[in-house]
Amino acid sequence: MTRILDVENLVKSFSLSGGMRVHAVEDVSFHVNRAETFALVGESGCGKTTLANLAMRLQKPDSGTIKLLDTDITHLGTKELRPHRRHLQMIFQDPFASLNPRKTVGKIVGDPLRLNRAASNSPDDDRVAELFELVGLSADDMRKYPHQFSGGQRQRICIARALTLNPSLIVADEAVSALDVSVRATVLNLMIELQQEFELSYLFVSHDLAVVERIAHRVAVMYLGQIVEMGPRRQVFENPQHSYTQRLMDAAPIADPGQRRERALIAGEIPSPVWPEDQGPEKVTLNDLGGGHLVAAE
Amino acid sequence: MSTAAITSPGEASPTPTVSGHGGSPILSVKNLSVKFQDNIAVDDVSFDVSAGEVLAIVGESGSGKSVTSLAIMRLVELSSSGKVTDGQMRFSRADGDIIDLRTASESTMRTIRGNDISMIFQEPLTSLNPVYSVGNQLAEVLRVHKGMSRREAKRGVIELMERVRIPEPKRRARQYPHQMSGGMRQRVVIAMALACQPKVLIADEPTTALDVTIQAQILALLRELKNDLDAGIIFITHDMGVVAEIADRVLVMRKSHAIETGSVENIFHSPQHPYTKKLLSAVPKLGSMNGTDSPALFHLDKEEV
Ligand SMILES: Nc1ncnc2c1ncn2[C@@H]1O[C@H](COP(=O)(O)OP(=O)(O)O)[C@@H](O)[C@H]1O
Ligand SMILES: Nc1ncnc2c1ncn2[C@@H]1O[C@H](COP(=O)(O)OP(=O)(O)O)[C@@H](O)[C@H]1O
Ligand SMILES: [Mg+2]
Ligand SMILES: [Mg+2]
């Protein structure tokens, strides 16, 4: 299997006032294969967004390496990074914030073509029209502005823009989280279909276990900046081994009143990844249970 | 658009009201309509709530869920440009009086809000005062609503906090809202609602901003309180998973209309209206992928409109 993205031992922390430090991502390694959806799940503040941003090279890691299609991109400068960027695209939670309100959506989707001349030997407009149809919009929509579309349509426009340069990997950070349920399902269907058609890979970041179960081939569960369990979706969901994964699974609502469960009433809180400057979390060791299913020792 | 019929097995009338639990309803909403200028936010919606039951109002954003709850509290006209244009909302007070919340005087409404009918919002800070400790705020509620003395209230605060399972209540009582996590704050707000012993508790997306493990705790708490409070709970959410966890009965809304109402089992296992079917076909059900390795498309029900 071809590895599209391979990150090793990534670390990122942020210094806070009062001699404290947030250990947002703490020695994390994972890879994403071709035509695979790799999901990062976990509760808020566990480091999903920071990790996705590091993988995208939107933030610089304190240490660790990021390999994209066998090239180490960890230390590449803006200019050296450019030819690699096209393989790596991103879609966000709020499709409106990432679309320039003063440009037509046709221009927005075509911009990467114009910026990346190497790819444009076919007329831009034809390619853009093709992309619009690919994501379920009409070529006539190209002349409209972002505000003329619904949230779900805007997310389709963002997907079209991400696809413009035939990327290998799309990083989707909570990209369907703000959508209404029926719209969310159609966008997820689109993502699955595009994956099959173009052998796309997704790094799919989400707090929603039911959605992740539906779309992921492999899953990593994050807790306090670390991966505590990782493996094929089927193994992790059907046979969760880490106590935190189990707690998460138990807590997730199941859309079937016949499966309602009794739950403990104790009040827990999500612990914080903030430590005094001279301290930090203990390193976890991941044990291999076979079949690529890794679990942190407890 | 014409008024959508509420489909409910065994009932033929276009807007039947399914009443819960056989008991007479505490709150009976009939043909409620709310307008903002030319925008009809709620159109001919009817439902009942009885003591000891959770009625979930579910629907996609903008379907009219929050406006429905604001109409019950008579806050539509008070706080915005909206107007209740039709319907009645018959509320049975503890003393047996039946009051139409649509026409009751503003002074009557002031005795009802926060007393007989309490509300919990998505953002607990909406209901908390940033400059008082949570203990002081709870004590204030106990003095006003229960006529407790200062000393009684102090003990009452700790009891309330224990009841909503806030750990270390003595220490927590001295904290200010911003010093607490979202989940802990929501517990404080629930404690405040409890102190008032309302007949109806309206919770508008109370767990939407919370993480899943915290959400599960709050849902478990509400389920427990439902029984000893003997209130009717109106639980508003867009999340079908949460509905399945908490509701006894469900009202499905779409574009300001009540589309379907029924027991939670009937809504999930034999939905009648095409829209409900479509909605459910788009909901991922945790565990439904067991035995498979690959992602699966949603088989979306097409809705004939
Ligand atoms: N720029 C920053 N400065 C300080 N702390 C940050 C910064 N970015 C993220 N954090 C902290 O790092 C942790 C992980 O955040 P994030 O990656 O956004 O988590 P998630 O996406 O899983 O909710 C959180 O505690 C967050 O507050
Ligand atoms: N204060 C307001 N002024 C004008 N329109 C409003 C106001 N509040 C709500 N609406 C409109 O009423 C409709 C229903 O809104 P709401 O009840 O908030 O939906 P939801 O089901 O998401 O809670 C929407 O079309 C919304 O735009
Ligand atoms: Mg995030
Ligand atoms: Mg609302």
XYZ file of C-alpha atoms and ligand atoms in Angstrom:
659
model
C 0.000 0.000 0.000
C 1.281 3.455 -0.882
C 1.657 5.800 2.026
C 0.476 9.264 1.080
C 1.204 10.909 4.411
C 3.564 9.652 7.049
C 4.119 11.594 10.251
C 6.498 10.555 12.956
C 6.924 11.686 16.550
C 5.225 15.042 16.042
C 5.348 17.359 19.019
C 3.711 20.752 19.380
C 3.236 22.729 22.540
C 2.281 26.302 23.289
C 3.673 28.430 26.052
C 1.089 30.076 28.288
C 1.429 32.836 30.855
C 2.417 31.932 34.399
C 5.054 29.375 33.458
C 2.542 26.933 32.013
C 2.596 25.034 28.726
C -0.132 23.314 26.659
C 1.021 19.980 25.303
C -1.306 20.032 22.312
C 0.351 17.225 20.343
C 2.708 14.925 22.183
C 4.832 12.497 20.191
C 2.247 11.410 17.642
C 2.928 9.079 14.709
C 0.531 7.807 12.066
C 0.241 7.367 8.335
C -2.476 7.608 5.714
C -2.580 5.139 2.811
C -3.721 5.828 -0.726
C -7.515 5.798 -1.195
C -8.006 5.534 2.532
C -9.904 7.587 5.092
C -7.948 7.941 8.293
C -9.991 9.533 11.072
C -8.823 11.414 14.151
C -11.452 11.321 16.896
C -11.499 12.706 20.393
C -13.094 15.368 22.536
C -12.445 19.081 22.327
C -8.931 20.185 23.140
C -7.347 16.773 22.592
C -5.195 18.149 19.765
C -6.979 17.098 16.573
C -6.872 20.489 14.871
C -3.277 21.157 15.882
C -2.262 17.772 14.512
C -4.124 18.360 11.236
C -2.521 21.798 10.896
C 0.920 20.326 11.491
C 0.316 17.699 8.827
C -0.756 20.480 6.439
C 2.352 22.454 7.354
C 0.126 25.336 8.461
C 1.960 25.201 11.771
C 5.538 24.165 12.455
C 6.111 21.232 14.780
C 8.540 21.547 17.704
C 9.981 18.247 16.540
C 9.111 15.237 14.421
C 8.856 14.658 10.690
C 6.139 14.933 8.050
C 6.527 12.992 4.831
C 4.242 13.587 1.892
C 4.560 10.989 -0.859
C 8.040 10.065 0.366
C 9.320 13.644 0.478
C 10.242 15.022 3.870
C 8.385 18.347 3.896
C 8.989 19.163 7.568
C 11.523 21.887 6.932
C 10.679 23.071 3.428
C 10.258 26.813 2.993
C 7.195 28.385 1.388
C 8.686 28.296 -2.091
C 10.050 24.759 -1.898
C 6.756 23.626 -0.455
C 4.678 24.960 -3.338
C 5.008 22.023 -5.756
C 4.052 19.670 -2.905
C 1.119 21.743 -1.704
C -1.084 20.709 -4.598
C -1.112 17.151 -3.304
C -2.417 18.364 0.026
C -5.708 20.256 0.331
C -7.948 21.206 3.190
C -11.632 21.736 3.896
C -12.903 23.366 7.073
C -15.909 23.387 9.360
C -17.175 26.768 8.250
C -17.359 26.804 4.469
C -18.454 30.432 4.466
C -15.411 31.775 6.262
C -13.122 30.127 3.732
C -14.824 31.532 0.619
C -14.067 35.087 -0.485
C -17.476 36.822 -0.596
C -16.425 39.185 -3.402
C -15.414 36.531 -5.903
C -17.702 34.371 -7.976
C -17.537 30.742 -6.923
C -16.325 29.856 -10.420
C -13.314 32.108 -9.893
C -12.758 30.696 -6.400
C -12.690 27.136 -7.679
C -10.493 28.099 -10.661
C -7.951 30.118 -8.663
C -5.688 27.188 -7.784
C -5.385 26.453 -11.534
C -4.255 29.969 -12.294
C -1.844 30.024 -9.354
C -0.388 26.685 -10.297
C 0.399 27.177 -13.962
C 2.105 23.822 -14.297
C -1.252 22.125 -14.213
C -3.184 24.268 -16.649
C -2.796 22.967 -20.123
C -6.557 22.619 -20.553
C -8.800 25.693 -20.595
C -9.611 26.668 -17.011
C -13.333 27.171 -17.457
C -13.895 23.675 -18.761
C -12.062 22.186 -15.822
C -14.038 24.345 -13.378
C -17.337 23.365 -14.994
C -16.307 19.746 -14.753
C -15.513 20.176 -11.051
C -18.874 21.805 -10.395
C -20.666 18.870 -11.925
C -18.452 16.449 -10.055
C -19.585 17.834 -6.699
C -23.242 17.927 -7.670
C -23.568 21.585 -8.647
C -24.431 22.969 -12.038
C -21.952 24.744 -14.321
C -24.421 27.645 -14.374
C -23.664 28.181 -10.692
C -20.137 29.366 -11.530
C -21.238 32.951 -11.984
C -22.854 33.200 -8.550
C -21.380 34.440 -5.273
C -20.903 32.409 -2.064
C -23.829 34.026 -0.220
C -26.218 32.703 -2.864
C -25.612 29.130 -1.703
C -26.753 27.102 1.289
C -24.259 25.727 3.818
C -24.176 22.321 2.188
C -23.673 23.789 -1.285
C -20.844 25.953 0.019
C -19.132 22.898 1.432
C -19.453 21.317 -2.025
C -17.788 24.413 -3.495
C -14.934 24.035 -0.991
C -14.594 20.390 -2.005
C -14.531 21.397 -5.683
C -11.780 23.914 -4.965
C -9.821 21.294 -3.029
C -10.105 18.919 -6.002
C -8.948 21.430 -8.621
C -5.319 20.285 -8.690
C -6.016 16.559 -8.299
C -4.718 16.263 -4.746
C -3.698 12.982 -3.166
C -4.904 13.907 0.311
C -7.686 16.110 1.621
C -7.605 17.126 5.257
C -11.167 17.661 6.489
C -11.300 19.298 9.932
C -14.857 18.957 11.306
C -15.920 19.633 7.724
C -19.438 18.240 8.131
C -19.966 19.096 11.795
C -21.963 22.265 11.241
C -24.242 20.827 8.569
C -27.812 19.712 9.111
C -28.196 15.964 9.221
C -29.625 15.347 5.752
C -27.140 17.728 4.118
C -24.315 16.138 6.086
C -25.239 12.719 4.716
C -25.176 13.948 1.120
C -21.758 15.578 1.612
C -20.393 12.397 3.211
C -21.774 10.379 0.308
C -20.045 12.752 -2.091
C -16.745 12.326 -0.243
C -17.029 8.526 -0.363
C -17.855 8.570 -4.078
C -14.990 10.939 -4.910
C -12.629 8.727 -2.969
C -13.618 5.694 -4.981
C -13.397 7.540 -8.276
C -10.039 9.279 -7.734
C -8.322 7.101 -5.122
C -8.375 10.094 -2.797
C -7.152 9.881 0.767
C -8.781 11.758 3.624
C -7.444 12.802 6.974
C -10.872 13.129 8.548
C -10.993 15.033 11.832
C -14.190 14.727 13.843
C -15.610 14.549 17.337
C -18.584 12.529 16.077
C -18.117 8.786 16.463
C -21.176 7.783 14.472
C -19.996 9.806 11.480
C -16.464 8.447 11.781
C -17.757 4.884 11.936
C -19.485 5.491 8.643
C -16.631 7.020 6.652
C -13.315 5.783 8.072
C -11.140 2.846 7.095
C -8.769 3.430 9.979
C -9.158 5.444 13.164
C -6.944 7.059 15.787
C -8.413 8.024 19.156
C -6.738 11.053 20.696
C -6.660 11.966 24.341
C -4.639 14.833 25.829
C -2.482 15.267 22.755
C -1.641 11.600 22.358
C -2.987 8.726 20.326
C -4.235 6.141 22.813
C -5.652 3.679 20.308
C -5.340 3.285 16.552
C -6.252 0.700 13.992
C -8.761 -0.497 11.437
C -12.130 1.120 12.140
C -13.779 -2.247 12.535
C -11.380 -3.383 15.245
C -11.371 -0.127 17.178
C -15.171 0.222 17.122
C -16.095 -3.400 17.695
C -13.368 -4.212 20.123
C -12.113 -1.030 21.805
C -9.232 -1.806 24.141
C -8.199 1.443 25.769
C -10.324 2.599 28.708
C -10.735 6.029 27.149
C -11.937 4.585 23.831
C -14.411 2.478 25.768
C -15.660 5.495 27.686
C -16.097 7.438 24.465
C -18.025 4.587 22.823
C -20.247 4.167 25.880
C -21.056 7.854 25.950
C -21.879 8.292 22.271
C -25.613 8.425 21.674
C -27.076 5.664 19.522
C -29.908 6.716 17.238
C -32.098 3.820 18.307
C -34.328 4.038 21.390
C -34.191 0.245 21.635
C -30.513 0.496 22.562
C -30.835 3.033 25.350
C -28.322 2.332 28.121
C -28.115 3.086 31.806
C -25.318 5.506 32.463
C -23.309 6.508 35.477
C -24.324 9.824 37.005
C -20.892 10.803 38.258
C -19.649 14.118 37.027
C -16.411 13.896 35.142
C -14.514 16.628 33.406
C -12.182 16.562 30.489
C -8.684 16.886 31.915
C -6.430 19.598 30.630
C -3.195 19.212 28.656
C -1.679 22.189 30.512
C 1.449 21.540 32.580
C 4.054 23.605 34.411
C 7.022 24.379 32.129
C 9.275 21.810 33.773
C 6.742 18.986 33.626
C 4.765 17.152 30.971
C 2.666 14.113 30.257
C 4.109 10.662 30.545
C 5.057 9.086 27.245
C 2.672 6.383 26.151
C 3.894 3.177 24.570
C 1.653 1.656 21.952
C 1.346 -2.116 21.971
C 0.553 -3.897 18.737
C -2.376 -6.262 19.086
C -1.992 -7.463 15.509
C -3.631 -6.361 12.298
C -2.396 -2.822 12.830
C -4.425 -2.367 16.016
C -2.315 -0.369 18.474
C -3.239 0.412 22.059
C -1.487 2.548 24.657
C -0.360 0.691 27.747
C -2.338 1.744 30.829
C -47.058 25.915 1.160
C -50.126 24.212 2.555
C -50.264 23.116 6.148
C -48.500 19.798 6.427
C -50.574 17.050 7.911
C -49.218 15.436 11.020
C -49.043 11.771 10.305
C -49.589 9.610 13.257
C -50.626 5.997 13.063
C -54.284 5.486 13.746
C -55.253 9.125 13.669
C -56.981 10.698 10.747
C -57.465 14.311 11.681
C -54.943 16.666 10.077
C -53.525 18.021 13.305
C -54.122 15.426 15.990
C -52.519 15.920 19.340
C -50.891 12.877 20.740
C -51.051 13.169 24.475
C -48.593 11.392 26.653
C -48.903 8.935 29.491
C -52.693 8.985 29.608
C -52.601 11.696 32.305
C -54.068 15.049 31.482
C -51.429 17.322 29.976
C -49.764 20.066 31.979
C -49.272 22.044 28.835
C -51.444 21.810 25.772
C -50.396 23.792 22.734
C -52.952 24.066 19.941
C -52.542 25.583 16.482
C -49.669 27.810 17.510
C -48.471 30.209 14.822
C -45.694 32.774 15.122
C -44.683 35.383 12.577
C -41.680 37.661 12.158
C -42.798 40.337 9.702
C -43.585 38.195 6.653
C -41.700 35.134 7.814
C -43.898 32.460 9.382
C -41.568 30.867 11.939
C -44.133 28.503 13.472
C -47.174 27.399 11.522
C -50.148 25.689 13.167
C -48.208 23.560 15.629
C -49.984 21.480 18.293
C -48.653 19.232 21.033
C -49.204 18.209 24.654
C -46.785 17.649 27.496
C -47.667 15.603 30.582
C -45.977 15.294 33.946
C -43.076 12.884 34.043
C -42.492 12.713 30.325
C -39.901 14.059 27.931
C -41.235 15.440 24.687
C -38.400 15.962 22.223
C -38.877 18.587 19.550
C -36.493 17.685 16.767
C -35.783 19.322 13.429
C -33.095 20.906 11.304
C -31.876 24.435 11.924
C -34.466 27.120 11.345
C -37.391 24.721 11.580
C -39.000 26.706 14.407
C -38.000 24.776 17.531
C -36.598 27.671 19.543
C -39.331 30.063 18.505
C -41.901 27.522 19.713
C -40.272 27.486 23.143
C -39.993 31.266 23.261
C -43.696 31.483 22.437
C -44.507 29.276 25.425
C -42.478 31.589 27.665
C -44.202 34.512 25.913
C -40.800 35.923 25.051
C -41.364 36.262 21.312
C -43.120 39.585 21.623
C -41.128 40.738 24.609
C -37.676 40.354 23.154
C -38.063 40.519 19.407
C -40.205 41.703 16.551
C -42.183 38.476 16.391
C -45.879 37.980 17.013
C -47.964 35.006 18.044
C -50.709 35.174 15.437
C -52.811 32.183 16.330
C -53.377 29.344 18.764
C -53.652 28.665 22.453
C -51.228 27.363 25.054
C -53.181 26.013 27.983
C -51.039 25.570 31.058
C -52.298 23.892 34.275
C -50.863 25.544 37.351
C -50.200 23.648 40.554
C -53.326 25.161 42.135
C -55.474 23.745 39.333
C -55.961 26.999 37.437
C -55.712 26.725 33.694
C -54.082 29.685 32.018
C -53.716 30.447 28.329
C -50.118 31.580 28.051
C -50.965 33.453 24.891
C -53.419 35.800 26.532
C -52.283 35.860 30.176
C -51.316 39.248 31.574
C -47.646 40.148 31.679
C -47.755 40.166 35.501
C -49.107 36.602 35.507
C -46.384 35.605 33.075
C -43.754 37.001 35.408
C -44.969 34.651 38.132
C -44.857 31.734 35.703
C -41.450 32.256 34.097
C -38.710 30.643 36.107
C -41.311 29.368 38.571
C -43.842 27.099 36.898
C -41.928 26.953 33.637
C -38.129 27.001 33.620
C -35.754 27.104 30.728
C -32.256 25.760 30.082
C -30.261 26.970 27.110
C -27.374 25.660 25.035
C -25.042 28.191 26.611
C -25.377 28.013 30.403
C -23.708 31.406 30.789
C -26.928 32.927 29.397
C -28.631 31.938 32.635
C -25.820 32.767 35.066
C -24.621 36.070 36.446
C -20.862 36.457 35.963
C -20.300 38.584 39.065
C -21.815 36.279 41.694
C -20.502 32.922 42.862
C -22.666 30.005 41.786
C -23.444 29.294 45.450
C -24.838 32.797 45.919
C -26.945 32.502 42.782
C -28.410 29.181 43.867
C -29.067 30.555 47.354
C -30.871 33.532 45.863
C -33.165 31.226 43.900
C -33.934 29.221 47.051
C -34.755 32.357 49.046
C -36.992 33.808 46.366
C -38.740 30.629 45.257
C -38.833 28.651 48.467
C -38.828 31.463 51.013
C -35.774 30.014 52.732
C -33.747 31.963 55.252
C -30.113 32.731 54.517
C -28.950 29.855 56.702
C -31.466 27.376 55.236
C -30.489 28.433 51.744
C -26.825 27.795 52.469
C -27.589 24.182 53.348
C -30.063 23.952 50.464
C -27.365 24.990 47.991
C -25.131 22.093 48.986
C -28.054 19.656 48.742
C -28.952 20.948 45.303
C -25.392 20.677 44.083
C -25.183 17.132 45.381
C -28.401 16.318 43.623
C -26.967 17.331 40.273
C -23.772 15.430 41.209
C -21.388 18.356 41.341
C -18.285 17.021 43.086
C -16.888 18.949 46.072
C -19.999 21.126 46.356
C -18.612 23.266 49.212
C -15.602 24.345 47.184
C -17.560 24.626 43.934
C -20.197 26.846 45.533
C -17.556 29.552 45.945
C -16.575 29.473 42.272
C -17.717 31.951 39.662
C -19.336 30.706 36.445
C -16.250 31.388 34.298
C -14.151 29.206 36.608
C -16.227 26.154 35.734
C -16.275 23.914 32.671
C -19.293 24.006 30.360
C -20.616 20.718 31.725
C -20.338 21.879 35.345
C -22.085 25.156 34.498
C -24.913 23.285 32.845
C -25.302 21.286 36.067
C -25.573 24.556 38.007
C -28.297 25.758 35.653
C -30.149 22.466 36.071
C -29.820 22.864 39.855
C -31.369 26.329 39.555
C -34.257 24.916 37.565
C -34.693 22.207 40.204
C -34.817 24.770 42.975
C -37.858 26.287 41.314
C -39.650 22.943 41.045
C -41.189 23.867 37.715
C -44.135 21.987 36.215
C -42.589 22.337 32.793
C -38.884 22.414 32.020
C -37.853 23.567 28.566
C -34.320 22.571 27.554
C -33.198 24.119 24.251
C -30.169 22.202 22.893
C -28.778 21.856 26.444
C -26.029 19.412 25.469
C -25.179 20.657 21.987
C -22.063 22.552 23.071
C -20.816 19.752 25.330
C -18.396 16.952 24.611
C -19.872 13.518 24.225
C -18.822 12.097 27.610
C -20.189 15.190 29.361
C -23.359 15.098 27.268
C -23.983 11.518 28.393
C -23.721 12.583 32.037
C -26.137 15.486 31.592
C -28.655 13.283 29.756
C -28.458 10.697 32.529
C -29.016 13.452 35.083
C -32.055 14.850 33.267
C -33.492 11.352 32.993
C -33.143 10.868 36.739
C -34.610 14.246 37.577
C -37.562 13.728 35.270
C -38.845 11.097 37.666
C -38.506 12.876 40.991
C -39.405 16.285 39.595
C -42.610 15.026 38.026
C -42.359 17.850 35.529
C -43.011 17.700 31.841
C -39.771 18.226 29.953
C -39.642 19.746 26.485
C -36.259 18.801 25.091
C -35.269 20.653 21.929
C -32.497 19.223 19.783
C -31.342 18.735 16.196
C -29.611 15.474 17.138
C -31.527 12.251 16.494
C -29.046 10.310 18.622
C -29.895 12.470 21.615
C -33.619 12.106 20.901
C -33.261 8.326 20.968
C -31.510 8.570 24.336
C -33.882 10.886 26.164
C -37.347 11.190 24.623
C -40.591 9.469 25.518
C -42.396 11.178 22.690
C -41.160 13.098 19.685
C -42.441 16.005 17.641
C -40.676 16.361 14.287
C -40.583 19.871 12.855
C -39.674 21.028 9.400
C -39.846 24.536 7.978
C -42.113 25.812 10.761
C -44.513 22.864 10.568
C -45.099 19.942 12.870
C -44.571 17.010 10.554
C -45.115 13.990 12.717
C -45.551 13.130 16.337
C -45.529 9.844 18.206
C -43.795 7.704 20.768
C -40.020 7.576 20.403
C -40.266 3.899 19.363
C -42.807 4.646 16.663
C -40.887 7.597 15.293
C -37.662 5.599 14.994
C -39.043 2.203 14.059
C -42.093 3.017 11.981
C -41.941 6.618 10.834
C -44.932 7.560 8.707
C -44.129 10.871 7.112
C -41.713 10.891 4.141
C -39.713 13.684 5.766
C -39.195 11.707 8.976
C -38.104 8.724 6.915
C -35.667 10.873 4.972
C -34.295 12.409 8.147
C -33.742 9.011 9.729
C -32.092 7.618 6.619
C -29.469 10.359 6.967
C -28.643 9.592 10.596
C -25.611 7.382 11.188
C -26.429 4.805 13.841
C -23.432 3.835 15.925
C -22.884 0.078 15.669
C -24.655 -0.249 12.336
C -21.321 -0.867 10.595
C -20.449 -3.884 12.717
C -19.126 -6.713 10.621
C -17.950 -4.489 7.780
C -14.547 -3.040 6.917
C -15.280 -0.306 4.402
C -17.143 2.985 4.503
C -20.766 2.846 3.418
C -22.922 5.343 1.573
C -26.103 6.569 3.212
C -29.112 5.195 1.375
C -31.058 8.376 1.513
C -34.787 8.175 1.369
C -36.074 10.489 -1.314
C -38.789 12.687 0.005
C -41.703 13.252 -2.343
C -42.860 16.774 -1.653
N -2.201 28.833 19.344
C -2.435 28.242 20.515
N -1.997 28.787 21.678
C -2.221 28.189 22.864
N -2.893 27.027 23.017
C -3.359 26.431 21.894
C -3.177 26.996 20.598
N -3.758 26.175 19.685
C -4.281 25.159 20.382
N -4.050 25.306 21.717
C -4.452 24.382 22.783
O -4.019 23.099 22.387
C -4.967 22.107 22.774
C -5.412 21.333 21.556
O -6.227 22.172 20.749
P -6.871 21.711 19.373
O -5.798 21.115 18.527
O -7.617 22.852 18.805
O -7.867 20.563 19.844
P -9.159 19.930 19.129
O -9.137 20.311 17.677
O -9.024 18.464 19.366
O -10.349 20.498 19.854
C -6.085 22.842 23.481
O -5.831 22.814 24.869
C -5.945 24.250 22.942
O -6.457 25.174 23.864
N -35.701 37.302 16.371
C -36.016 36.850 15.135
N -36.304 37.710 14.134
C -36.637 37.280 12.898
N -36.720 35.980 12.556
C -36.469 35.074 13.510
C -36.098 35.438 14.846
N -35.908 34.315 15.562
C -36.125 33.279 14.713
N -36.470 33.722 13.488
C -36.803 32.878 12.320
O -37.735 31.908 12.704
C -37.482 30.668 12.080
C -37.355 29.582 13.120
O -36.212 29.824 13.922
P -35.829 28.965 15.188
O -37.043 28.638 15.960
O -34.748 29.704 15.895
O -35.232 27.639 14.523
P -34.566 26.368 15.233
O -35.439 25.228 14.851
O -33.207 26.251 14.610
O -34.509 26.623 16.705
C -36.232 30.866 11.254
O -36.618 31.114 9.928
C -35.596 32.095 11.871
O -34.852 32.793 10.914
Mg -10.627 21.224 16.455
Mg -32.829 26.759 18.004
